[in-house]
Coordinates of C-alpha atoms in Angstrom, one line a residue:
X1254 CA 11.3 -7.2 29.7
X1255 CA 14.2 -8.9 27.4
X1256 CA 13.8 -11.9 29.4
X1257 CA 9.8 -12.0 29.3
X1258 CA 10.6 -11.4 25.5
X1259 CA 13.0 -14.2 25.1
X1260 CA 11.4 -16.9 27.1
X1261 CA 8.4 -16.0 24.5
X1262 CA 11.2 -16.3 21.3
X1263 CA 12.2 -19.8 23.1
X1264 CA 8.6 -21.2 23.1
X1265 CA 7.8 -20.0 19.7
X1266 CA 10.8 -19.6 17.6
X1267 CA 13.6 -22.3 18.1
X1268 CA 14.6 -22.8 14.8
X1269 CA 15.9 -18.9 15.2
X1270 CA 17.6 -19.6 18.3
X1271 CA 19.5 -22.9 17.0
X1272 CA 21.2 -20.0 15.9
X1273 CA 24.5 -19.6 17.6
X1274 CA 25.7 -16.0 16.4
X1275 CA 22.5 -14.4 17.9
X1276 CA 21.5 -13.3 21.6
X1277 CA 18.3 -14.3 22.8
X1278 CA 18.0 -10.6 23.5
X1279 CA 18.6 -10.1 19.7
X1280 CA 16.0 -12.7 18.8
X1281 CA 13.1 -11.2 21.1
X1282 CA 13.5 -7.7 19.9
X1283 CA 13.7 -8.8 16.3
X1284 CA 10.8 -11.0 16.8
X1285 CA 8.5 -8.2 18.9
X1286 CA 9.2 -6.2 15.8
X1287 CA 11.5 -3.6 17.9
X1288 CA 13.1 -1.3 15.5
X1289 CA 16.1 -1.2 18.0
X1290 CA 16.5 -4.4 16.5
X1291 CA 18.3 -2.7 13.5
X1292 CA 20.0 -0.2 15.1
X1293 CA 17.7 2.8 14.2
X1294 CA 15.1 4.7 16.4
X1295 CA 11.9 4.5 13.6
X1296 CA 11.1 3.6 10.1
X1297 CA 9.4 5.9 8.8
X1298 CA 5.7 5.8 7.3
X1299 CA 7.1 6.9 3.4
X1300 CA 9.9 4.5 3.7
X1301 CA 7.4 1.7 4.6
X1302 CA 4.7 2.6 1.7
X1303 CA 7.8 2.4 -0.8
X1304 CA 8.3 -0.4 0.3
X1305 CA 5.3 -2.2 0.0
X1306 CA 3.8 -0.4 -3.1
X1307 CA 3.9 -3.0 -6.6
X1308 CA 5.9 -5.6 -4.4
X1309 CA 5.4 -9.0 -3.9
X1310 CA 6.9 -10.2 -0.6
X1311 CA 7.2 -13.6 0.4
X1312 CA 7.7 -14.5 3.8
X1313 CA 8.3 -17.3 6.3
X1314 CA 7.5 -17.7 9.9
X1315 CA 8.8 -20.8 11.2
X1316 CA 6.2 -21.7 13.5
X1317 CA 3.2 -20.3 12.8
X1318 CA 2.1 -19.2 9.3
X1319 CA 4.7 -21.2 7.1
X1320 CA 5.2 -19.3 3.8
X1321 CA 2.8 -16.8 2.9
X1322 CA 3.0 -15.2 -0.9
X1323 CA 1.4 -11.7 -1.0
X1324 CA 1.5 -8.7 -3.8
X1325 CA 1.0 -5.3 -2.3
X1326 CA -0.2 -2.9 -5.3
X1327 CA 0.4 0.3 -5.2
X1328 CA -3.3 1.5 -5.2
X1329 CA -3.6 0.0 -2.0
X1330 CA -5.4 -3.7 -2.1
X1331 CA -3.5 -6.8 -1.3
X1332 CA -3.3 -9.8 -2.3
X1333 CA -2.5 -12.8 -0.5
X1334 CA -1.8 -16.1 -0.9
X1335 CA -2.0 -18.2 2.4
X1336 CA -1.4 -21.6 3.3
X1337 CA -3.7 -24.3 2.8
X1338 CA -6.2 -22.0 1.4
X1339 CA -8.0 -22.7 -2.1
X1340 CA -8.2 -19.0 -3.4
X1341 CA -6.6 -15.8 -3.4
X1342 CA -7.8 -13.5 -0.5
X1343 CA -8.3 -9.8 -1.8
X1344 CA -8.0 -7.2 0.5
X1345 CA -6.9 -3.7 1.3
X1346 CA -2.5 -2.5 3.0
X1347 CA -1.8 0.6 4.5
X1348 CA 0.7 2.1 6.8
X1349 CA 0.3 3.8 10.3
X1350 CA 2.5 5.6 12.5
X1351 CA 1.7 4.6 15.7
X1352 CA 3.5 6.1 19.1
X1353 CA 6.5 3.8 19.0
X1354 CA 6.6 1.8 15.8
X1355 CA 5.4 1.9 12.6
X1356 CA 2.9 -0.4 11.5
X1357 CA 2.0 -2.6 8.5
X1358 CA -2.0 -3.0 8.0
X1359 CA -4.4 -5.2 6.1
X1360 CA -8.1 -5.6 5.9
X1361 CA -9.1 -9.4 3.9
X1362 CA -13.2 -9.0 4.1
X1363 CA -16.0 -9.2 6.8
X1364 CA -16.1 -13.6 6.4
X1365 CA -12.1 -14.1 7.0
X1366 CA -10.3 -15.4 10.1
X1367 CA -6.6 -15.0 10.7
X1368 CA -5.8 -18.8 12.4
X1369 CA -2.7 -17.3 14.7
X1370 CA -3.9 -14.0 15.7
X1371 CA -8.0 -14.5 16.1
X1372 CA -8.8 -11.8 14.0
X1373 CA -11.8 -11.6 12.2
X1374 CA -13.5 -9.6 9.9
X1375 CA -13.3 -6.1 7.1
X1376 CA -11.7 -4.2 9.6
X1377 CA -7.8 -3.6 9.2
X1378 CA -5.2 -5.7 11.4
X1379 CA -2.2 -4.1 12.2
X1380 CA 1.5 -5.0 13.5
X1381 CA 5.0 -3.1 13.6
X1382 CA 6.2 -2.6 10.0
X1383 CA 9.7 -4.4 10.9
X1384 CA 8.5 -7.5 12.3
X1385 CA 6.7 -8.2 8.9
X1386 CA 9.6 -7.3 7.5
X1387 CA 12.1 -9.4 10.1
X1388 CA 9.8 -12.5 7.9
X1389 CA 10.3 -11.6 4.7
X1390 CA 12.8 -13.8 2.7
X1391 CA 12.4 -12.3 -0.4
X1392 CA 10.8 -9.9 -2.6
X1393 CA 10.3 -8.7 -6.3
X1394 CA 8.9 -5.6 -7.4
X1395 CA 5.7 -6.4 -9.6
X1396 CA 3.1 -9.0 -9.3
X1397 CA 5.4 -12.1 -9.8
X1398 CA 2.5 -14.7 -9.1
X1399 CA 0.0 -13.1 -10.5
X1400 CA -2.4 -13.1 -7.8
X1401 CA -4.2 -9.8 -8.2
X1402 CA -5.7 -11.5 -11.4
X1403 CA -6.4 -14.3 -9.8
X1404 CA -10.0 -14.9 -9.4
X1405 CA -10.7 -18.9 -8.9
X1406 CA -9.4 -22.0 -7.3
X1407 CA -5.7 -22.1 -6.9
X1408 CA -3.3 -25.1 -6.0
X1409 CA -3.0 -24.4 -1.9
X1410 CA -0.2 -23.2 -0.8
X1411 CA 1.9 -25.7 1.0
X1412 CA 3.0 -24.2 4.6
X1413 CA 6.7 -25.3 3.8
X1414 CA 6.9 -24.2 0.3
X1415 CA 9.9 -21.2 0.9
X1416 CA 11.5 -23.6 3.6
X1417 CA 14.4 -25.8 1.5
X1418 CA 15.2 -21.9 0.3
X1419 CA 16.2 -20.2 3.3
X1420 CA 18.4 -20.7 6.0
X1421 CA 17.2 -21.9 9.8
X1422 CA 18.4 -18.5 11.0
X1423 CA 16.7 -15.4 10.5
X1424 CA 17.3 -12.6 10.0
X1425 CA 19.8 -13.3 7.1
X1426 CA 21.5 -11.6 4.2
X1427 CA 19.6 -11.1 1.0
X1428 CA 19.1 -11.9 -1.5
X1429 CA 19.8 -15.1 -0.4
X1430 CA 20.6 -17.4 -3.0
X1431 CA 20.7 -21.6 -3.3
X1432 CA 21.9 -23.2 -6.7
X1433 CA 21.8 -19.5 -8.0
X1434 CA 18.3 -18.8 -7.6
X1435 CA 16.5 -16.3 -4.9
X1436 CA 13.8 -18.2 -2.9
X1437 CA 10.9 -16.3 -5.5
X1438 CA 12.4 -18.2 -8.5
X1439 CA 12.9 -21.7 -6.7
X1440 CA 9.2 -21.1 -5.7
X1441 CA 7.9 -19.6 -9.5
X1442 CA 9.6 -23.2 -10.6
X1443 CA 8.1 -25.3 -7.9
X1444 CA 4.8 -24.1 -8.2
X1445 CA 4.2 -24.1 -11.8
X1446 CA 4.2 -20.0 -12.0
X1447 CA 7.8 -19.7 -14.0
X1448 CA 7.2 -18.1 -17.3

């Protein structure tokens, strides 16, 4: 299975594998979202849904989404900012316990596609709680950007806007910090949101 799981990591994750204090074993459980991955047996639900609730995450996947900017209220919608796209995409979180993993949902609206996965549609989308969070760089509590109030055009999102902020190597210890900022200030700056 590791080696299935690996040879996947390889094809779609090099940048984490240039790493060279990391098993490849190490990189395809982190990636699969395996809570082994951490060293504990389950995260559970309540832990998650603190988590998420009034937070806005920002995350980076090296090869497929780029950076995505989301708020996660606590009544339950979401808010996400995604690459390339000209609005704000409102939406619905929740967390599951599934069998073996807990898992991190959203629902975006009956006329949205998700370009890696081939979802489409109102209905939620799901994936283990710690692979999401295995791509999150950083995160603040509060609506940083201001995308729950965001109702027209917005600048898109480039893919590689978190990238100069975070190392080539994930996971990594946060905060991480370059010229004494965390990747949410660098990006406030860069994309005219800094108050």
């Amino acid at each position: 299975m590791f080696d299935k799981l690996a040879q996947a990591a390889r094809n779609n994750t090099q940048d984490m594998l240039d790493c060279t204090d990391r098993s490849a074993e190490e990189t395809a459980l982190a990636y699969s979202g395996s809570d082994r991955f951490l060293g504990v047996s389950q995260i559970k639900s309540a832990d998650a849904e603190a988590y998420m609730a009034d937070r806005t995450i920002v995350s980076y996947d090296f090869n497929r989404h780029g950076t995505q900017i989301e708020y996660t209220a606590a009544d339950g919608t979401a808010h996400l900012w995604y690459p390339g796209n000209e609005r704000i995409l409102h939406g619905r979180w929740k967390v599951e316990r599934q069998e073996k993993s807990t898992e991190a949902c959203f629902a975006y609206g009956k006329n949205t596609h998700n370009p890696q996965t081939g979802h489409e549609g109102a209905g939620f989308e799901c994936g283990p709680f710690k692979k999401a969070q295995y791509f999150d760089v950083d995160s603040v509590q509060g609506d940083a950007f201001g995308l729950a109030a965001s109702q027209g055009s917005v600048k898109p999102l480039p893919d590689q806007a978190v990238k100069p902020y975070v190392p080539s190597c994930l996971p990594f210890v946060k905060p991480y910090r370059t010229n004494g900022k965390s990747p949410i200030e660098h990006l406030l700056e860069d994309l005219g949101k800094a108050s």
